[in-house]
Short mmCIF file of C-alpha atoms in Angstrom, two decimals:
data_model
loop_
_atom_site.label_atom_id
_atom_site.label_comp_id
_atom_site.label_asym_id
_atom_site.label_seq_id
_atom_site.Cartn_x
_atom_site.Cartn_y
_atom_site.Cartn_z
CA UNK A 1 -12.46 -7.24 18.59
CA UNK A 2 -10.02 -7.41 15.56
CA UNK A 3 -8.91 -4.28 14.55
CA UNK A 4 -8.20 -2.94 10.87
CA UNK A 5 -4.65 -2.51 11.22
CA UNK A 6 -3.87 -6.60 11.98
CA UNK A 7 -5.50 -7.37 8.49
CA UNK A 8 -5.18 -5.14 6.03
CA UNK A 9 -2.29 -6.55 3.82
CA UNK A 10 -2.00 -10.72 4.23
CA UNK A 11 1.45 -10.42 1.91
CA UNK A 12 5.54 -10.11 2.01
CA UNK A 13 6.10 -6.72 2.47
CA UNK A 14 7.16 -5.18 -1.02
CA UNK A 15 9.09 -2.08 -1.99
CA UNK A 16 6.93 1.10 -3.45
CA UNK A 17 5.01 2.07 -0.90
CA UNK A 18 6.00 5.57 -1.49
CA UNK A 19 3.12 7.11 1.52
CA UNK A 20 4.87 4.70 4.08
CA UNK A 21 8.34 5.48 2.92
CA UNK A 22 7.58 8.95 2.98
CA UNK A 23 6.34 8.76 6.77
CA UNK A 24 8.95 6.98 7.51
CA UNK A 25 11.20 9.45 6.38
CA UNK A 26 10.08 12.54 8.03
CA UNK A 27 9.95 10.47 11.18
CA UNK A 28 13.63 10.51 10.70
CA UNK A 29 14.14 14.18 9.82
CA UNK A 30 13.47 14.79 6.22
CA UNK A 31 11.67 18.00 5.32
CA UNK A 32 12.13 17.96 1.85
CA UNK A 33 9.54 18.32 -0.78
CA UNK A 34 7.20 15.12 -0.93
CA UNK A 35 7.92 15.48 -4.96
CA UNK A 36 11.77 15.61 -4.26
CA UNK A 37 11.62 11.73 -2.94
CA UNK A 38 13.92 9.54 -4.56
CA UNK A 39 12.02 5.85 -4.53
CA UNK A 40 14.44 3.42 -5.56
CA UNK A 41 12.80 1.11 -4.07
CA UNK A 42 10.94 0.21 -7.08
CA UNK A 43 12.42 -0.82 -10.40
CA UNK A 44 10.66 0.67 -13.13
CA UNK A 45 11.74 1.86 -16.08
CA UNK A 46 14.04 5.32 -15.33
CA UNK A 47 12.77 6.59 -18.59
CA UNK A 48 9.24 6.23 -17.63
CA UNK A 49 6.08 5.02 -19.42
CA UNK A 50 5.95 5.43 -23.27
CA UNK A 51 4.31 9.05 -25.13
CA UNK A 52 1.14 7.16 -25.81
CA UNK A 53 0.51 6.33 -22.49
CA UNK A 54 -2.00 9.51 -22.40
CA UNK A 55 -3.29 8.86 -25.96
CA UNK A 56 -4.33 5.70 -24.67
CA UNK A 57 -6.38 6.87 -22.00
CA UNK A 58 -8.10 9.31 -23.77
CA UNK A 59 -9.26 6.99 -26.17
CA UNK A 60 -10.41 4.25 -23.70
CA UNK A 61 -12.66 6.64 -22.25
CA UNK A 62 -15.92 5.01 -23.99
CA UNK A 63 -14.60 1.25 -23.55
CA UNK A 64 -14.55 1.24 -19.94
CA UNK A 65 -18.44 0.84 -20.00
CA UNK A 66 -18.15 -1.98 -21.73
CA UNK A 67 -16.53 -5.49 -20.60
CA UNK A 68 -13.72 -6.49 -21.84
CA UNK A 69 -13.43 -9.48 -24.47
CA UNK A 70 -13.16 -12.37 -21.93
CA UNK A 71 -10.85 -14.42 -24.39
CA UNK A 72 -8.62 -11.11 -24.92
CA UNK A 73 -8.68 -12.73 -28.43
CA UNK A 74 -7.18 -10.13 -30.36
CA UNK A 75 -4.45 -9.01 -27.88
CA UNK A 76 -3.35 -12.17 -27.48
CA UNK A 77 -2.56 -12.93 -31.45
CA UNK A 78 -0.64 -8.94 -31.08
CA UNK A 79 1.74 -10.72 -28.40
CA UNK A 80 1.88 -14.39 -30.37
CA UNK A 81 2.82 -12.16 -33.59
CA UNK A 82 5.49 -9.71 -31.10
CA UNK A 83 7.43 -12.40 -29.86
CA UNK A 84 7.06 -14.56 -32.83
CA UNK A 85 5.98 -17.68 -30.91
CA UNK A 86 4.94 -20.93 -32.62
CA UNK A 87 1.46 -21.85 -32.90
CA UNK A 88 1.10 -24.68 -30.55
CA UNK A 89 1.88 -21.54 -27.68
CA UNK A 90 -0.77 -19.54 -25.33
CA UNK A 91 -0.96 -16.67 -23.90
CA UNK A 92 -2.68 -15.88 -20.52
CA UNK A 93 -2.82 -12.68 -18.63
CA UNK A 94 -3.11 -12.05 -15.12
CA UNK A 95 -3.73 -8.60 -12.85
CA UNK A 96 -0.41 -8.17 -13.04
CA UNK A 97 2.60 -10.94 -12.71
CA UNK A 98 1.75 -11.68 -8.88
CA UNK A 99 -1.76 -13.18 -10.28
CA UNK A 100 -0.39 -15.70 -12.14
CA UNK A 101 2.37 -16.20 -10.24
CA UNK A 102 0.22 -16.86 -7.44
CA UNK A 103 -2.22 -19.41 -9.68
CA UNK A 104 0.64 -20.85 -11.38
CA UNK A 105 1.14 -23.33 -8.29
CA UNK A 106 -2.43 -23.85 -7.99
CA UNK A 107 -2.25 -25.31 -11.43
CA UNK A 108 0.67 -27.29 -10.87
CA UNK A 109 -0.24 -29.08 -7.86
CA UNK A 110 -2.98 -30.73 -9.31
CA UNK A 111 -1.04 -32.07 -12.44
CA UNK A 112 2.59 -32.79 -9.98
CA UNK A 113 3.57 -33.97 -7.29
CA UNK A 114 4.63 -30.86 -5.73
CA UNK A 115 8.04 -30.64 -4.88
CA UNK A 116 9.54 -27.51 -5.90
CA UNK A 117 12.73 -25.73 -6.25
CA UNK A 118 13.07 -22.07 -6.37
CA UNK A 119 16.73 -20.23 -6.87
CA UNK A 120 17.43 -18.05 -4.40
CA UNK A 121 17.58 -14.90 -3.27
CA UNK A 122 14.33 -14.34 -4.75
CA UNK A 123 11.54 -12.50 -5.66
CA UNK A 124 9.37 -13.66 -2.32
CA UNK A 125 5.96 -14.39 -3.91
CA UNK A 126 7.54 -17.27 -5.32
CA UNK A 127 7.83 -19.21 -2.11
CA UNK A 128 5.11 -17.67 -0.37
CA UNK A 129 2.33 -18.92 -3.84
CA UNK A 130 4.21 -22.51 -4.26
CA UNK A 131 3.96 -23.19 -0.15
CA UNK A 132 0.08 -21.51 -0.17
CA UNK A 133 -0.53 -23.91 -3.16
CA UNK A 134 1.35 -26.91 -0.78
CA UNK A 135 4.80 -27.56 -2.42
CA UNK A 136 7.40 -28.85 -0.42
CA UNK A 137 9.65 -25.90 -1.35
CA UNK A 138 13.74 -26.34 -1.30
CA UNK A 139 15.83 -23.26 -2.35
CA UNK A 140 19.40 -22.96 -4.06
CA UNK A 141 21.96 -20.06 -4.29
CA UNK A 142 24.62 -21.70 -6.49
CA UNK A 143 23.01 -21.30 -10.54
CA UNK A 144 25.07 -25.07 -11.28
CA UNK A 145 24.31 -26.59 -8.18
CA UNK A 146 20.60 -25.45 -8.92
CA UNK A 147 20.51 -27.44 -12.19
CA UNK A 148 22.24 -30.23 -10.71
CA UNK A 149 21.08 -30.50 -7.18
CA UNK A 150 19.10 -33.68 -7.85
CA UNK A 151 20.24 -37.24 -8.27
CA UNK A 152 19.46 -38.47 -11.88
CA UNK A 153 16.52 -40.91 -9.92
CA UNK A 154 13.53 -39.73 -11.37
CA UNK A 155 12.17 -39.80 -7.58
CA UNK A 156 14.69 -36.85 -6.36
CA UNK A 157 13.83 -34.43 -9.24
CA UNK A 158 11.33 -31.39 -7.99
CA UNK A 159 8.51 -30.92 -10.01
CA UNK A 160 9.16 -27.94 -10.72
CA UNK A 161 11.86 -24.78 -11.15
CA UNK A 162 11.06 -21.48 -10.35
CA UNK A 163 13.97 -18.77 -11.24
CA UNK A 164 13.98 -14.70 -12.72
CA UNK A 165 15.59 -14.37 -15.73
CA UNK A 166 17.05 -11.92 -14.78
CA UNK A 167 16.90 -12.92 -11.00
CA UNK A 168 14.96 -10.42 -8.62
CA UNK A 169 16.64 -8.70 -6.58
CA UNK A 170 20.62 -9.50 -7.93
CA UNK A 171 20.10 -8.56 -10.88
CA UNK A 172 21.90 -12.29 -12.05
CA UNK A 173 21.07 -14.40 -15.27
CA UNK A 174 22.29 -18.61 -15.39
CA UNK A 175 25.12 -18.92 -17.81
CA UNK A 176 24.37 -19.33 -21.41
CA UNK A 177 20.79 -18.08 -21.04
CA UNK A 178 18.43 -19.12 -22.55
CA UNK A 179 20.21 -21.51 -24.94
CA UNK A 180 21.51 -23.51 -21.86
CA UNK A 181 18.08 -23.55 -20.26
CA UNK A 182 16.25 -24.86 -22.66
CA UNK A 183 18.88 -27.28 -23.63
CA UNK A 184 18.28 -28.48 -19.94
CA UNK A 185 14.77 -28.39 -20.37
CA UNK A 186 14.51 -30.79 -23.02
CA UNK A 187 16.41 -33.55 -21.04
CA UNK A 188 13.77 -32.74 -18.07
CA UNK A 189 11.31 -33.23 -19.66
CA UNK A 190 8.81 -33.98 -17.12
CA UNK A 191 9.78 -30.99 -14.67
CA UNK A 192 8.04 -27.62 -15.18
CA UNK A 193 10.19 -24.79 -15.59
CA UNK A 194 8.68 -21.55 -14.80
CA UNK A 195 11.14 -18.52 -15.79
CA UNK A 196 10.25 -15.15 -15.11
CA UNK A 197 11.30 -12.45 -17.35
CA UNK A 198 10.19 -9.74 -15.76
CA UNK A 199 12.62 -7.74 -16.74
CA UNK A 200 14.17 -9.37 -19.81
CA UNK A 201 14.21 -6.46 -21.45
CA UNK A 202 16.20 -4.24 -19.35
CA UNK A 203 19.16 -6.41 -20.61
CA UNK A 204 20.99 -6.80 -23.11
CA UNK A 205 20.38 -10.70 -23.32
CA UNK A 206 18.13 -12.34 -25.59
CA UNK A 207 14.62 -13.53 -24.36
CA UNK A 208 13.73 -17.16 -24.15
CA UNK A 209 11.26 -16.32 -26.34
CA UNK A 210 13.38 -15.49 -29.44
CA UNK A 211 14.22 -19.21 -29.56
CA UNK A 212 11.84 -21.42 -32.02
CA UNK A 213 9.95 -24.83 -30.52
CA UNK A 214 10.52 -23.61 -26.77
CA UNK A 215 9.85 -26.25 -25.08
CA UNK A 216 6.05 -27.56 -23.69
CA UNK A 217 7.30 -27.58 -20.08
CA UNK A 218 8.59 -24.17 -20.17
CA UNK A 219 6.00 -21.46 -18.93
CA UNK A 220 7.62 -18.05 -19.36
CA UNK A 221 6.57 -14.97 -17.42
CA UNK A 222 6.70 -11.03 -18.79
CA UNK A 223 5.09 -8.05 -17.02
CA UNK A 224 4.37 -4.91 -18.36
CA UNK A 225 4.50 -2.62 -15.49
CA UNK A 226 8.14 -2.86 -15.09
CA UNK A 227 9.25 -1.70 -18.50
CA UNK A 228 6.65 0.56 -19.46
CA UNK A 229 6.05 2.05 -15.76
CA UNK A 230 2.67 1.83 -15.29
CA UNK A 231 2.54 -0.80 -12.06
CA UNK A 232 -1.11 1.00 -11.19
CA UNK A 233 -2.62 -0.94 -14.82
CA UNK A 234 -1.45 -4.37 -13.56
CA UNK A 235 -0.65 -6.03 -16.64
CA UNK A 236 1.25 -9.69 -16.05
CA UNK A 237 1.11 -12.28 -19.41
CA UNK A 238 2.28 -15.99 -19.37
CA UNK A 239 3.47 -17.75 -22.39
CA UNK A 240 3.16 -21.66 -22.13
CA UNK A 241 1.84 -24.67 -24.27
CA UNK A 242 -2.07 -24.24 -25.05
CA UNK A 243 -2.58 -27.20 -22.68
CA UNK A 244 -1.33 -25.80 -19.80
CA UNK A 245 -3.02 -22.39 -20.56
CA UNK A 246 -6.31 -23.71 -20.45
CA UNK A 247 -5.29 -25.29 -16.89
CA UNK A 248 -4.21 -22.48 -15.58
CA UNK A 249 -7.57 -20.51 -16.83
CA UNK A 250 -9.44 -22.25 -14.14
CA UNK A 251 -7.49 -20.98 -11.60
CA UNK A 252 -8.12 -17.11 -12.51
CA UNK A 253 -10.95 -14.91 -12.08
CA UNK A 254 -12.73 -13.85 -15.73
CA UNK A 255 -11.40 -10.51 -17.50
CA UNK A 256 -8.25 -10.32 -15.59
CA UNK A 257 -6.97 -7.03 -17.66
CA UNK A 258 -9.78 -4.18 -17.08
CA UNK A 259 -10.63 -2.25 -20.90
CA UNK A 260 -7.51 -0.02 -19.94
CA UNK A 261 -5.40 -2.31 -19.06
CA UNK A 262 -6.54 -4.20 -22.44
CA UNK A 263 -5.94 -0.69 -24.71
CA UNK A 264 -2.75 0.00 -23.43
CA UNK A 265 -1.57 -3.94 -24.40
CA UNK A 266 -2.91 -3.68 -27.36
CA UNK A 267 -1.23 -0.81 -28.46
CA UNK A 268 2.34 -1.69 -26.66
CA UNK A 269 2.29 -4.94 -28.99
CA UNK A 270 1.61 -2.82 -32.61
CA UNK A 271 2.77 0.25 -31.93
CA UNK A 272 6.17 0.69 -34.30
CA UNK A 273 7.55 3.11 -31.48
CA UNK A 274 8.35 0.39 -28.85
CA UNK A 275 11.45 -1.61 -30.50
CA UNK A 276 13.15 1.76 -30.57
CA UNK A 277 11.85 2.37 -26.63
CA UNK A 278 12.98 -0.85 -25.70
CA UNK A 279 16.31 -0.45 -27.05
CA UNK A 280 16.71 3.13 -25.55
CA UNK A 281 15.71 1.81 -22.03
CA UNK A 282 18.59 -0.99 -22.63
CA UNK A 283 21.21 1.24 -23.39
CA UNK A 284 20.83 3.54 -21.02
CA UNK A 285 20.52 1.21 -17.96
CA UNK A 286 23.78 -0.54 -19.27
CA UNK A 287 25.38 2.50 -19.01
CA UNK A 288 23.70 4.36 -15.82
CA UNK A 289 24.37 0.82 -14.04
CA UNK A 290 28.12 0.22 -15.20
CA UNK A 291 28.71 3.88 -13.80
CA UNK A 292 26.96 3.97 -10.65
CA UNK A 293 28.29 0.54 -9.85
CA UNK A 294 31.98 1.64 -11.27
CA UNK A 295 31.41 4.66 -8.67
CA UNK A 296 30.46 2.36 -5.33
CA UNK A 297 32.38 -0.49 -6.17
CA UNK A 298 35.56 0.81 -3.57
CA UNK A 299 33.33 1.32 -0.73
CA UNK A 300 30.45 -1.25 -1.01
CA UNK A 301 30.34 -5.05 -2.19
CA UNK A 302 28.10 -4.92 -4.96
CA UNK A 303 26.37 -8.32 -6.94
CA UNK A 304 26.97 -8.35 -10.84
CA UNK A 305 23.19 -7.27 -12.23
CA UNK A 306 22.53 -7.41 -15.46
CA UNK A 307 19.22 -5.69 -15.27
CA UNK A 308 17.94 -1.89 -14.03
CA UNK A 309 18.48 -2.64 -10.25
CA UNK A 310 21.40 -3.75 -8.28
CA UNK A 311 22.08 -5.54 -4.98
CA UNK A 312 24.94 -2.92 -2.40
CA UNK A 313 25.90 -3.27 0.98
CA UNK A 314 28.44 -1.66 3.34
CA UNK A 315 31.84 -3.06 3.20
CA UNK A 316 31.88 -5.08 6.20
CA UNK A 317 28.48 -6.84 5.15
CA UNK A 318 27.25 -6.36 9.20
CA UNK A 319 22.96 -6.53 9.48
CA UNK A 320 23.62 -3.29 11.46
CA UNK A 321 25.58 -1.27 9.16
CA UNK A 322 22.68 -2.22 5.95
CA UNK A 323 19.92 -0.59 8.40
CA UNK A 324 21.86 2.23 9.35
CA UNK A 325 22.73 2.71 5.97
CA UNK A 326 18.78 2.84 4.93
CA UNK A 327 18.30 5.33 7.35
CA UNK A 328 20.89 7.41 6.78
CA UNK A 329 19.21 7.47 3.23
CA UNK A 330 16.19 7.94 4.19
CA UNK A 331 16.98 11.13 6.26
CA UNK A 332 18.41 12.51 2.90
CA UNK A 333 15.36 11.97 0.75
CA UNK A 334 16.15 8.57 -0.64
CA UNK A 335 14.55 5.38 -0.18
CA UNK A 336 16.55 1.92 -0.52
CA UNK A 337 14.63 -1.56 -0.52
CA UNK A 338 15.32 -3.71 2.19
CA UNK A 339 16.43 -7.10 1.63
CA UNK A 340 15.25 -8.68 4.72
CA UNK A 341 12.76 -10.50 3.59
CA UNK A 342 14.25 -12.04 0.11
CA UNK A 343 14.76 -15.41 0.65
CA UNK A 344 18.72 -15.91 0.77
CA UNK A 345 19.15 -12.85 2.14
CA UNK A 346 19.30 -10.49 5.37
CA UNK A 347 19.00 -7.05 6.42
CA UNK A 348 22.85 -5.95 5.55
CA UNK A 349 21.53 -5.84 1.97
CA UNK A 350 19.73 -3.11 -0.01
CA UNK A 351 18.73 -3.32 -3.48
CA UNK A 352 18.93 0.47 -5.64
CA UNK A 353 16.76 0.73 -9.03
CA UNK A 354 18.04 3.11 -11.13
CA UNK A 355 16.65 6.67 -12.20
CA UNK A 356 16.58 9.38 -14.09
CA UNK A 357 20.34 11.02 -14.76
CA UNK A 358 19.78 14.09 -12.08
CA UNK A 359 18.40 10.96 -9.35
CA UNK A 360 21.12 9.05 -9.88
CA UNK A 361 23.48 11.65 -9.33
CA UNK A 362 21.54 12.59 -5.88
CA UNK A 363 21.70 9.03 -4.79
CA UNK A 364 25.30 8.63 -5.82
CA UNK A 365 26.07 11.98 -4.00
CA UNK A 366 23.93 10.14 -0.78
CA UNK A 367 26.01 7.01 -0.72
CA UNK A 368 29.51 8.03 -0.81
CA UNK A 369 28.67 10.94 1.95
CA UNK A 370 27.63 7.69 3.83
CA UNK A 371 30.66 6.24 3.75
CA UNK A 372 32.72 9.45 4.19
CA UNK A 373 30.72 10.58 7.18
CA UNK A 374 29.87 7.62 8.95
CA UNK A 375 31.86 4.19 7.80
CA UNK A 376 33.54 4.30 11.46
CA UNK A 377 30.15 5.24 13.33
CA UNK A 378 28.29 1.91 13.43
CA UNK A 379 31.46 -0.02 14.07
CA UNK A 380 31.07 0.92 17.71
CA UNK A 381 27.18 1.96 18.05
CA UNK A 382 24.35 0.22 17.90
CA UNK A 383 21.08 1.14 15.68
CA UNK A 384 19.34 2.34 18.34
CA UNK A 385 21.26 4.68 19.82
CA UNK A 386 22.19 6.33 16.33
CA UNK A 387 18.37 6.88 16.27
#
């Protein structure tokens, strides 16, 4: 007999399970009020969803008997006019980023000849949709060596490029992005780039979007859930050539944004409020990250993120001393994301998304107690044993 428990999640593990971290933790000894949990093992937006949010589902009450417009014909000329793309450009929304992520290689592999190369680390459901889909996956750390890790045979070049922009979880953008991208694009012209930019918009670099005639074999990913903090409304969008986007149609399920989901689109792409959002969310993560990061950087190697999350690790870098460290965390109320399972990288890294000023402060307060209390400790302990 198969029991519940072996299938109930056929995925990578991912960070914001906030009822598991929360066990987890007062296994270990936290009593703490559930609502004084720091999760930053998510990265969403610190500052939280825009002051429409419950405007918006008020007045969806009477859509949501009523189907959505299949076409999503009017929210997808809002995002066309918000990005100012060109007309020969589509839009097509998923249940978040992970669904078209996921049919993106289904697409693909019947128009390629699926070989693929993903930069790594990486956001997992990259490797885990291009391998489902069956592309013969090779990976690359090195941003140059990514761009250049084929011969100039036509025969050695992947199919295909998969890479964040910024990357999930360092935080890390290529050099000269986008300008040098799509530069590179252009002389590629038969490989399919697909850029995820996620969280773009956290940054303070310029979309590849704000460039004019992006390229046809450019598909370019954007979630909402990340910068507007709503990851229960699942609302992923790709931008690609109008060719492509009716390819990739076939591979997704009709109405892929429920009415909500639609209403709270529509109104992030007209509503005048959301430049002025946008650039508050970008100034204060550049800020909140340089000082948190200026704070660790004596007692922790740290990767240079450009976005609202951050890559740490103790000192010595040892497997041991990264789960320790999550522990020790977790015991105080605070939840890291473990790194274990990002291609590229292993369990000695943790990746931190920023909060709210007070949070930050607390998790700050957590990680330099670490190292003042316990930087010795798992030198000559194991893991176990400090359980």
């Amino acid at each position: 007999m198969i029991h519940q428990t072996e299938f109930t999640h056929s995925h990578g593990y991912h960070g914001g399970n906030r009822s598991l971290l929360l066990q987890r933790a007062r296994s270990l000894g936290w009593t703490g009020a559930d609502a004084a949990f720091i999760d930053a093992s998510v990265n969403l937006n610190p500052l939280g969803p825009p002051d429409f949010l419950k405007e918006v589902l008020f007045q969806s009450y009477e859509r949501l008997v009523e189907y959505p417009d299949p076409s999503y014909g009017e929210l997808s000329a809002l995002v066309i006019q918000y990005h100012q793309c060109n007309s020969n450009m589509d839009v097509v929304f998923g249940n978040g980023a992970d669904d078209l992520i996921f049919a993106l290689p289904r697409m693909l592999k019947k128009i390629t000849g699926g070989r693929a190369l993903i930069r790594i680390p990486s956001y997992g459901s990259y490797q885990e949709a291009l391998e489902l889909a069956g592309f013969a996956v090779q990976t690359e750390q090195n941003w140059d060596r990514f761009f250049c890790k084929f011969d100039e045979r036509l025969d050695d070049e992947p199919d295909t490029m998969w890479f964040g922009a910024p990357n999930n979880p360092d935080g890390e953008l290529p050099q000269d992005y986008p300008d040098g991208v799509v530069a590179f694009a252009r002389k590629k012209p038969k490989i399919y780039f697909v850029i995820d930019e996620s969280f773009i918009d956290f940054t303070l670099e310029t979309s590849l979007l704000n460039r004019e005639m992006v390229p046809q074999n450019i598909i370019v990913l954007r979630s909402l859930t990340k910068l507007f903090a709503v990851p229960g409304l699942r609302i992923g969008y790709g931008i690609l050539s109008k060719e492509l986007g009716y390819q990739l149609r076939k591979e997704l399920p009709n109405w892929p944004l429920n009415s909500l989901a639609e209403a709270f689109s529509r109104r992030v792409f007209s509503d005048a409020s959301i430049l002025d959002f946008i650039q508050r969310t970008k100034q204060y993560v550049a800020t909140e990250r340089s000082r948190i990061m200026g704070a660790l950087s004596s007692w922790y190697d740290l990767c240079p993120s450009k976005g609202n999350f951050f890559l740490l690790r103790p000192r010595d870098g040892a497997e041991q001393a990264g789960a320790f460290l999550r522990d020790y965390c977790l015991r105080r109320g605070l939840a890291l994301r473990d790194c274990s399972n990002f291609p590229g990288l292993g369990s000695s890294w943790s990746r931190l998304g920023l909060k709210n000023f007070s949070e930050n402060d607390q998790m700050l307060k957590i990680l330099l107690d670490f190292v003042g209390a316990h930087s010795s400790m798992y030198h000559a302990t194991t893991h176990k044993d400090l359980e």
